[in-house]
Short mmCIF file of C-alpha atoms and ligand atoms in Angstrom, two decimals:
data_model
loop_
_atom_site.label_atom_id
_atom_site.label_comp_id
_atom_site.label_asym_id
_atom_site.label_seq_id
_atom_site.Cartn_x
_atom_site.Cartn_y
_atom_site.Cartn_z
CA UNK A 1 14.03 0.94 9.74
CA UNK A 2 14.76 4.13 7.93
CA UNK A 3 12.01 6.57 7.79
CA UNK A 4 11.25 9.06 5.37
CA UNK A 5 10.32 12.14 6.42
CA UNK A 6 7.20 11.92 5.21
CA UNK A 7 6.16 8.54 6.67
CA UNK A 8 4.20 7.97 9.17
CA UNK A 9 6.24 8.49 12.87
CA UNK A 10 5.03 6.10 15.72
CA UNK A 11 6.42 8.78 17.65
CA UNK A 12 4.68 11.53 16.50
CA UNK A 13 1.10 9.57 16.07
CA UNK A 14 -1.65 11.35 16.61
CA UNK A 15 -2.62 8.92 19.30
CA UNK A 16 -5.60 6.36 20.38
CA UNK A 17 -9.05 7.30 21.87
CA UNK A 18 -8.11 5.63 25.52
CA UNK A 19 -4.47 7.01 26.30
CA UNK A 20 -2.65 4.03 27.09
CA UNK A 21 1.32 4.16 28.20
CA UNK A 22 3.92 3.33 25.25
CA UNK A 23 4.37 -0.51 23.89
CA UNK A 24 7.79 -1.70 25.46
CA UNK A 25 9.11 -3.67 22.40
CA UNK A 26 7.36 -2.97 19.72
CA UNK A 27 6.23 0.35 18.22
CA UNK A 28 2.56 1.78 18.50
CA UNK A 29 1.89 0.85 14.89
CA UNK A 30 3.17 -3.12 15.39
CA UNK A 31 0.88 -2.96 18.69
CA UNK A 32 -2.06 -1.84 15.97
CA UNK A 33 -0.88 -5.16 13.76
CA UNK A 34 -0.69 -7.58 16.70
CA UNK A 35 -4.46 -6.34 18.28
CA UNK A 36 -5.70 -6.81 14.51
CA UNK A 37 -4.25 -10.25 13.91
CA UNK A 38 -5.87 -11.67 17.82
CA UNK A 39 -8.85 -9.99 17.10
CA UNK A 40 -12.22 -12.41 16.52
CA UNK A 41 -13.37 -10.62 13.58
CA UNK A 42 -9.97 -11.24 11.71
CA UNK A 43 -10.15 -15.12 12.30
CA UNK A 44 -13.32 -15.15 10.91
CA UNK A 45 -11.63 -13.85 7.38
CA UNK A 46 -10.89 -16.97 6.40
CA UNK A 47 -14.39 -17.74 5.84
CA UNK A 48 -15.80 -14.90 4.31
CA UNK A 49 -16.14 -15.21 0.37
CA UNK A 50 -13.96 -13.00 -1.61
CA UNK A 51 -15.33 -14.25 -5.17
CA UNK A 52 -16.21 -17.70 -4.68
CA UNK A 53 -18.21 -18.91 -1.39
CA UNK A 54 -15.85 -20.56 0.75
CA UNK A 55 -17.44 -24.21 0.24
CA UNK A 56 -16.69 -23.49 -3.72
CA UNK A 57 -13.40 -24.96 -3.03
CA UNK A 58 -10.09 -25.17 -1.12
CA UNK A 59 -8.14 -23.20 -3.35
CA UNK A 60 -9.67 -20.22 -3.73
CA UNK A 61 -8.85 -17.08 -2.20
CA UNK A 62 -10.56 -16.18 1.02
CA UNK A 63 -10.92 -12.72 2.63
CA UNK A 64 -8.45 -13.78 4.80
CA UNK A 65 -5.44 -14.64 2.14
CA UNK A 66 -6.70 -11.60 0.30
CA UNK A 67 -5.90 -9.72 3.15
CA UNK A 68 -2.26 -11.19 3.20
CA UNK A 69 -1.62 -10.64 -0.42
CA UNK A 70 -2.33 -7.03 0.44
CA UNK A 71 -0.29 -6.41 3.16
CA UNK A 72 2.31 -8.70 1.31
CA UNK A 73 1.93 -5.87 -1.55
CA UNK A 74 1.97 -3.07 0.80
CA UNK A 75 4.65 -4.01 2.57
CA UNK A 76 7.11 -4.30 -0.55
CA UNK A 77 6.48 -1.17 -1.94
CA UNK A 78 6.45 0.74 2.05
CA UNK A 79 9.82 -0.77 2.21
CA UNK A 80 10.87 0.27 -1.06
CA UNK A 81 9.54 4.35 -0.61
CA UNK A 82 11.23 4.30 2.86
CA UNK A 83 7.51 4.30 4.40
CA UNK A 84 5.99 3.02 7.51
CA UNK A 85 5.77 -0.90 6.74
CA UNK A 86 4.12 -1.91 10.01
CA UNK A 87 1.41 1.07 9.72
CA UNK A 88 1.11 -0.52 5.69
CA UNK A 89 0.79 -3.77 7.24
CA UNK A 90 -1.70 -3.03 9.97
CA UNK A 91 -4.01 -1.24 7.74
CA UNK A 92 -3.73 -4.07 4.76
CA UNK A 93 -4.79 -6.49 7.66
CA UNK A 94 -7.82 -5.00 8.97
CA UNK A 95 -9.34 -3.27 6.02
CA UNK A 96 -11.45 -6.43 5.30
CA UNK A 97 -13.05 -6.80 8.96
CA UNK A 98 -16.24 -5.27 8.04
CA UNK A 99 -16.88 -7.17 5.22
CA UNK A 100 -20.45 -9.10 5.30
CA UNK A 101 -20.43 -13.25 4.20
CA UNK A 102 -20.78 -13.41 0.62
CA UNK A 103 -18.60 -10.65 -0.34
CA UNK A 104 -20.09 -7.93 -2.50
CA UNK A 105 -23.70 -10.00 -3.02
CA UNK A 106 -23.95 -9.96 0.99
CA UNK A 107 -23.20 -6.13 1.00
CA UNK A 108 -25.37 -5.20 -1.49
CA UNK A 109 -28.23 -7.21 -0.10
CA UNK A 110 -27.40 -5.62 3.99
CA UNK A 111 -27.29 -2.23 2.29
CA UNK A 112 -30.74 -2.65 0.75
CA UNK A 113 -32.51 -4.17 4.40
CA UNK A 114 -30.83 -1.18 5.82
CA UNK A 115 -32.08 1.67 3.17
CA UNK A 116 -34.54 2.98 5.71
CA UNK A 117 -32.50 2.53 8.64
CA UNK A 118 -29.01 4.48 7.76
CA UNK A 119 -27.35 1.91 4.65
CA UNK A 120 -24.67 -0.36 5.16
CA UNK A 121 -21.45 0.07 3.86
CA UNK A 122 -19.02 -2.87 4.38
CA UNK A 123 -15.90 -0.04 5.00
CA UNK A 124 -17.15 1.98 7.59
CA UNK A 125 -17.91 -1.49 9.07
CA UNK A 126 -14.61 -2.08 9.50
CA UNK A 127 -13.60 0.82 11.28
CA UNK A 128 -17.13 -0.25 13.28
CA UNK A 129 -14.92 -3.42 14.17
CA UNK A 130 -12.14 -1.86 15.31
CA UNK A 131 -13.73 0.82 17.49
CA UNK A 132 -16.70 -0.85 18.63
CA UNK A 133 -17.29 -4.03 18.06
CA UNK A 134 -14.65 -6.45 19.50
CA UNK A 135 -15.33 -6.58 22.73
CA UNK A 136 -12.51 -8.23 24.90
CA UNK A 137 -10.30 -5.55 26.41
CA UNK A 138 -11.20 -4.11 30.07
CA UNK A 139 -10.18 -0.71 29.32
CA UNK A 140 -12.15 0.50 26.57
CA UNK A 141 -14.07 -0.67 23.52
CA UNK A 142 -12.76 -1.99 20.47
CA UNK A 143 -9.55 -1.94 19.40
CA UNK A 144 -8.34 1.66 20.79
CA UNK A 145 -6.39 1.60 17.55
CA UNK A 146 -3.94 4.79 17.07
CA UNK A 147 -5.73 7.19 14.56
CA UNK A 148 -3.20 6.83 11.82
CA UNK A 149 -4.35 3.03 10.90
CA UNK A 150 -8.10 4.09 11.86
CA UNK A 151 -7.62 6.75 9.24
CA UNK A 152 -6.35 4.34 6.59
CA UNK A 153 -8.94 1.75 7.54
CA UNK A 154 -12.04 4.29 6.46
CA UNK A 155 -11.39 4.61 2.58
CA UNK A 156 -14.60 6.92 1.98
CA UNK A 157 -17.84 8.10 4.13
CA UNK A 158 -20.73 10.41 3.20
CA UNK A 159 -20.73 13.99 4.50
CA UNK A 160 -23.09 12.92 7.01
CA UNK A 161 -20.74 10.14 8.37
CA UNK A 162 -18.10 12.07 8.37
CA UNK A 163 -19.69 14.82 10.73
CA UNK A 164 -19.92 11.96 13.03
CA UNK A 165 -17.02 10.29 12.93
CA UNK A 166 -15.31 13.64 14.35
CA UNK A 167 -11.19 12.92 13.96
CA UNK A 168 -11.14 10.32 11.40
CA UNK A 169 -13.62 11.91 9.32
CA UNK A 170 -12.48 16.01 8.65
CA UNK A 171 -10.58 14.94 5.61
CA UNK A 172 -13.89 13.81 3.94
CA UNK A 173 -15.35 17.21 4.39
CA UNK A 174 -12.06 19.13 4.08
CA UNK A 175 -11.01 17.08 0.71
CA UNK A 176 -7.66 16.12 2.51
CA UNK A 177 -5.83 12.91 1.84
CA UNK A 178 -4.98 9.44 4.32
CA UNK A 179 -1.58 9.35 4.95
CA UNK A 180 0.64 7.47 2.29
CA UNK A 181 0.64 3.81 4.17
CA UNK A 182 -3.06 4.14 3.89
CA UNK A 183 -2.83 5.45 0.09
CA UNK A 184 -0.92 2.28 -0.57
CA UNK A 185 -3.15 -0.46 1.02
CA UNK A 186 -6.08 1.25 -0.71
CA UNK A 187 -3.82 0.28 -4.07
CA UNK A 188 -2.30 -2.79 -2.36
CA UNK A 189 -5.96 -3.89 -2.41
CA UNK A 190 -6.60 -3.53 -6.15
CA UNK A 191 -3.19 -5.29 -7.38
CA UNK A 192 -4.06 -8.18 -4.94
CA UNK A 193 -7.74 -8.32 -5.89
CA UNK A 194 -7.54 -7.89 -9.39
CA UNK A 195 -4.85 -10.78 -10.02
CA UNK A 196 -5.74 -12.97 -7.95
CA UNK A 197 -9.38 -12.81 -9.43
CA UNK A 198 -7.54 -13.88 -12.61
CA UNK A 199 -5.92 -16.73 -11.14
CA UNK A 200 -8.96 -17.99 -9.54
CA UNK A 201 -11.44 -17.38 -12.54
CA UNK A 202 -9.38 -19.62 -14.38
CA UNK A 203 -8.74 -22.07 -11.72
CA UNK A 204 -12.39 -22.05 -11.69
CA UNK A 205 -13.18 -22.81 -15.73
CA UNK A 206 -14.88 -19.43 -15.76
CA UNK A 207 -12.47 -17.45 -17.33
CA UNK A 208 -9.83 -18.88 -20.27
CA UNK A 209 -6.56 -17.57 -21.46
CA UNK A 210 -7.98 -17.21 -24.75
CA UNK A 211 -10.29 -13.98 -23.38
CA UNK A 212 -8.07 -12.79 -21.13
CA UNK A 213 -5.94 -12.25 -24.05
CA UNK A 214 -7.82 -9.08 -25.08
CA UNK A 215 -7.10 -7.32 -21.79
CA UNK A 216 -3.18 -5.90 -23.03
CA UNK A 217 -2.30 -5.70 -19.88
CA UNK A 218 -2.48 -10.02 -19.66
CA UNK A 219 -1.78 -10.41 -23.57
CA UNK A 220 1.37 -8.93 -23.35
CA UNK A 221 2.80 -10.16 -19.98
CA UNK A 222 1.47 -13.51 -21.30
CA UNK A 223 3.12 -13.18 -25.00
CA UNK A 224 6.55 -12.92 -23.27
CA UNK A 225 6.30 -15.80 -20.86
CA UNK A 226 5.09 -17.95 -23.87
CA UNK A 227 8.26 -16.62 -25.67
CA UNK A 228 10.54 -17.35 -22.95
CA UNK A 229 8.91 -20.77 -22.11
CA UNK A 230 7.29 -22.10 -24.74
CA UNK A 231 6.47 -25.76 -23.10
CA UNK A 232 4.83 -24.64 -19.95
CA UNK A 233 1.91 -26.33 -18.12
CA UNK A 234 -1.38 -24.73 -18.02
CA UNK A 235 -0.63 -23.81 -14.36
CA UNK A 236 3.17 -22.38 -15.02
CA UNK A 237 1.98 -20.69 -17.98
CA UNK A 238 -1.29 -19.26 -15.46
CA UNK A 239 1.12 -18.61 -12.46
CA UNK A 240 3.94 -16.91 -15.06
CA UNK A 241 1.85 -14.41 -16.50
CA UNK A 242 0.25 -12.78 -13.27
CA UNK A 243 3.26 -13.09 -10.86
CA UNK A 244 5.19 -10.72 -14.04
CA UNK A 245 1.85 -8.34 -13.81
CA UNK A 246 2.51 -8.28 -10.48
CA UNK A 247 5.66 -7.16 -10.69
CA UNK A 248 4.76 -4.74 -13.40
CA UNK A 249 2.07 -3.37 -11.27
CA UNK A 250 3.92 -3.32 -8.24
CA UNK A 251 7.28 -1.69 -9.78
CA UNK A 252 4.78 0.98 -11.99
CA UNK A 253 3.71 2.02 -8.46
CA UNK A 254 7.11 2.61 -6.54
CA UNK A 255 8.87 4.64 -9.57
CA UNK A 256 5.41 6.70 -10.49
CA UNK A 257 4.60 7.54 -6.74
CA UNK A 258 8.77 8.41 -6.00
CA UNK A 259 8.44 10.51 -8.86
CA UNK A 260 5.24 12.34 -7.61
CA UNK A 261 7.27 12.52 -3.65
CA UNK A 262 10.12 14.14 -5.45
CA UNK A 263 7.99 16.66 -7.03
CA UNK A 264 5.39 17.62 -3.93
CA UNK A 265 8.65 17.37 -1.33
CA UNK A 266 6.22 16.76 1.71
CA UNK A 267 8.20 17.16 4.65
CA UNK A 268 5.63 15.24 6.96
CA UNK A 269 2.71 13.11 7.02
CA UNK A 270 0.60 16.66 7.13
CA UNK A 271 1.95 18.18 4.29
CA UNK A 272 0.54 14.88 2.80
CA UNK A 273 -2.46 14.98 4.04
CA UNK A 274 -3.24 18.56 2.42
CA UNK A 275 -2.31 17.61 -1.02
CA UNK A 276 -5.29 17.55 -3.26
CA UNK A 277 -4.22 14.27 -4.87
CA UNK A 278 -3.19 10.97 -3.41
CA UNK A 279 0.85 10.60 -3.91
CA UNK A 280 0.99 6.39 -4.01
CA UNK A 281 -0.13 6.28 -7.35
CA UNK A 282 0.33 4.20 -11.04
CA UNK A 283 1.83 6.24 -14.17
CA UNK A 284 -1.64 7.26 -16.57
CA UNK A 285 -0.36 4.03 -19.02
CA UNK A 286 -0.67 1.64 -16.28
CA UNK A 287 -3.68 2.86 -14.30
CA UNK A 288 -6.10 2.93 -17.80
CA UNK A 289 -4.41 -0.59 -18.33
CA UNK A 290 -5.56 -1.90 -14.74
CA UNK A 291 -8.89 -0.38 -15.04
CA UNK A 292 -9.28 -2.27 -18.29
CA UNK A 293 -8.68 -5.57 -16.40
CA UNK A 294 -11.04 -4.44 -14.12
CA UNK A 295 -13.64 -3.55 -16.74
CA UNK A 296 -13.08 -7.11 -17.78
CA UNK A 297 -13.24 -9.08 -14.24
CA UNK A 298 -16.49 -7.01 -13.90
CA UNK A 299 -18.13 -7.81 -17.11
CA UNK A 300 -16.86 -11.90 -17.42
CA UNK A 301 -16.33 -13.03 -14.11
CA UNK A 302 -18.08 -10.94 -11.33
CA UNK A 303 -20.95 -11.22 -13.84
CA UNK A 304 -20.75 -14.78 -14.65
CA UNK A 305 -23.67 -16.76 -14.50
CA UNK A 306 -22.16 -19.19 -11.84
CA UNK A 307 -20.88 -16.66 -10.08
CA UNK A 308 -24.28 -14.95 -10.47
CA UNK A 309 -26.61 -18.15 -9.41
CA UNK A 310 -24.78 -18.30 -6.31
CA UNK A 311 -24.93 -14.65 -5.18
CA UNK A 312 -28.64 -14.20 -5.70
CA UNK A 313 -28.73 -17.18 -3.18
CA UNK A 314 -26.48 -15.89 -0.78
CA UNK A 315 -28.50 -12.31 -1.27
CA UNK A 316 -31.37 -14.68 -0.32
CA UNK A 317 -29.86 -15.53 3.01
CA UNK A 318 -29.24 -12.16 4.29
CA UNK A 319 -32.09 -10.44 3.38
CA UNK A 320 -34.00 -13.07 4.93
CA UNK A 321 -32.23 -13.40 7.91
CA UNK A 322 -32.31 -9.50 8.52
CA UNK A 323 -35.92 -9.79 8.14
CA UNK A 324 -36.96 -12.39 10.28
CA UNK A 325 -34.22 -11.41 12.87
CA UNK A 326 -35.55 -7.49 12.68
CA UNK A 327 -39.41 -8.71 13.02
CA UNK A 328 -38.55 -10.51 16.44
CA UNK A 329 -35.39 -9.67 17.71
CA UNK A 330 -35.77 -12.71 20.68
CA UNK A 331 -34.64 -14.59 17.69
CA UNK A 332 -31.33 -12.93 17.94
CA UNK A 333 -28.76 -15.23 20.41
CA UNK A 334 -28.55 -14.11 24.23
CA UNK A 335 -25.36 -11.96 23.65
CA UNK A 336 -26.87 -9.98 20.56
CA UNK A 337 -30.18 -9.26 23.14
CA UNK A 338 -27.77 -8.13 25.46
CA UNK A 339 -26.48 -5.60 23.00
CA UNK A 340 -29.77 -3.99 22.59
CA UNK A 341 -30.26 -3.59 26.14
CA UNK A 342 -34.06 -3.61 25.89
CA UNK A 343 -33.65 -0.61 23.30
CA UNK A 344 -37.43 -0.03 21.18
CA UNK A 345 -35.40 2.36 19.02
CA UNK A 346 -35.97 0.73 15.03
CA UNK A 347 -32.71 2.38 14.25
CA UNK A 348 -30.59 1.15 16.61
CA UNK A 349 -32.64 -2.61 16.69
CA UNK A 350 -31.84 -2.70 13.10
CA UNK A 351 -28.19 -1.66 13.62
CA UNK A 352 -27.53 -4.37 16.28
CA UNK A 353 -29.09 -6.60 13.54
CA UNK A 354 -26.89 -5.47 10.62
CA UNK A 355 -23.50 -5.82 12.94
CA UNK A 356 -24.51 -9.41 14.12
CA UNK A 357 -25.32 -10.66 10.59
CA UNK A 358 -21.92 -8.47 8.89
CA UNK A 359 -20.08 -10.58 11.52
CA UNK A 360 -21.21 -14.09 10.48
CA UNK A 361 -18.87 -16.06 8.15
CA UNK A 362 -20.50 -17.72 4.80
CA UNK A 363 -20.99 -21.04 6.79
CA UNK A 364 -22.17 -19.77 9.75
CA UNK A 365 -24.80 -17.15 7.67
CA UNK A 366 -26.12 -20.49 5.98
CA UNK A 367 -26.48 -22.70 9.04
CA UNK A 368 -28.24 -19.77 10.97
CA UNK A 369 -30.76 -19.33 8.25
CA UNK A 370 -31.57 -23.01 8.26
CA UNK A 371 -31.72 -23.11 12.09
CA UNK A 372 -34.10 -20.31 11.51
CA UNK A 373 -36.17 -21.57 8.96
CA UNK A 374 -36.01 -25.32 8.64
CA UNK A 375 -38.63 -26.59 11.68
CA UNK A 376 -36.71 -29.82 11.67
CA UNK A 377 -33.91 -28.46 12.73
CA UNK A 378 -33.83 -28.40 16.53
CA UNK A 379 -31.09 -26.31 17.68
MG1 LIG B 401 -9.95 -5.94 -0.04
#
């Protein structure tokens, strides 16, 4: 694989937290990938709700084939700019981990349980993952990712957070930028999100082709595929259009963010990393034309009253659960009392709280609130 000079260099990493020796045939950043895809937390992606609850339907995306859209994504356009694709892929794959059940609804509702005890944010939970929380290695905790994907897995922290994250957290307080594999999940994230939201909403009967139509973006990548093929099915017609603002998207990104490479001329992943502005980025037509689809997702589908109905449950669930499971933490199973070690500490009680219901999949979060509150259940 030909590197640019700017890409990230498994040789020239910046290392892990527990020095380990080389990988024999693979490189530090496919070692990152391969711990990531046998790690517990990223089987349980395929039941965590990215729109719709997993028991919705079969069809829809999950967290986990979001996360392979974006690493599908990333990996295109990191081969294309002559970037690191396995660093690209490694960070796609695990920037999802932290994420609660119930998607956004089941962040929202963690973050509010946790106001008094230090918030919730489902992003720092997923470097949490990495470094902490998977458990299964006999050398250290977590992960021991290198630093580069650690760096592209935390997408924002407070000034506070930062201080305390040491390494991975200067370039919050010094205004720096991720390296550009972690630039282009970040945007790898939004293309997959943002279409495939479309092609689920309407899958769904929530969104129709008739309102779409006012976000240009659609209206004209639609337009041509009716011109092309006027006798299409409702799913050709559905699957033409996006797959083409995909590709719009996808082929906006590569020329805009060569462009901005030939102009900076970093000669390394630092020189990167002190630019003021990211480098992976869309041309100014195409990012006010994405955020306009955005806008609209936001307003008709994230919104929608279905979509709505369901999420106040779900933000049912989880606050409830935290509660109970906070008030009397023998509630919590024997491996989760283990984690507190007898601690009295409310902050870290509530913590160990927060990580064990952030790790529960949709299913699981509902059949642990039943067990909890439902005396005929027995076990
Ligand atoms: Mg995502």
């Amino acid at each position: 694989m030909r590197l640019a000079p700017y890409a990230a260099d498994p040789e020239r990493s910046r290392g892990r937290r527990h020095a380990e020796p080389a990988p024999h045939h693979r490189s530090e950043y496919q070692r990152d990938r391969d711990r990531i895809i046998h790690s517990s937390a990223f089987r349980r992606l395929e039941y965590k709700t990215q729109v719709f609850v997993n028991h919705e339907g079969d069809l829809f995306r999950t967290r986990l084939t979001h996360s392979l859209e974006v690493a599908q994504i990333a990996r295109s356009v990191a081969r294309t700019l002559a970037l690191n694709e396995d660093l690209a892929e490694a960070i796609s794959l695990a920037h999802d981990l932290g994420h609660t059940p119930f998607g956004h609804a089941g962040q929202d509702a963690l973050h509010a349980c946790m106001r008094a005890h230090g918030g919730f944010e489902h992003n720092a939970q997923s470097l949490r993952v990495v470094d902490e929380l998977e458990d299964k290695y006999a050398q250290f905790r977590g992960l021991n990712l290198t630093f580069e994907t650690r760096e592209g897995i935390l997408k924002h922290a407070s000034a506070r957070r930062a201080r305390e994250l040491g390494d991975v957290g200067e370039r919050f307080l010094k205004r720096r930028q991720p390296g550009l594999e972690a630039q282009l999940a970040n945007v790898a994230d939004e293309i997959a999100y943002n279409n495939h939201d479309i092609d689920d909403g309407l899958r769904a009967g929530l969104l129709s082709i008739a309102q779409l139509r006012a976000v240009p973006l659609f209206a004209r990548h639609h337009d041509e595929v009716l011109a092309t093929y006027p006798k299409l099915s409702p799913k050709q017609e559905r699957h033409e259009t996006i797959r083409r603002i995909i590709g719009t998207l996808v082929a906006d990104l590569c020329e805009t963010s060569q462009r901005n490479l030939d102009r900076a001329r970093p000669k390394s992943i630092d020189d990167v990393r002190a630019e003021k502005e990211p480098l992976i980025t869309y041309s100014a037509r195409i990012r006010e034309e994405s955020l306009s689809l955005k806008r609209f997702l936001l307003e008709h589908l994230y919104r929608h009253h279905r979509v709505h109905r369901m999420m106040t449950k779900a933000q049912r669930v989880v606050t409830e659960l935290f509660d109970a499971l906070l008030a009397d933490v023998r509630l919590l199973p024997p491996e989760w009392q283990a984690a507190l070690g007898g601690s009295r500490d409310e902050l870290h009680r509530a913590r160990v709280v927060a990580d064990y219901i952030a790790g529960m999949t949709d299913r699981y979060a509902i059949d642990e609130h039943e067990r909890l509150f439902d005396p005929r259940r027995l076990r």
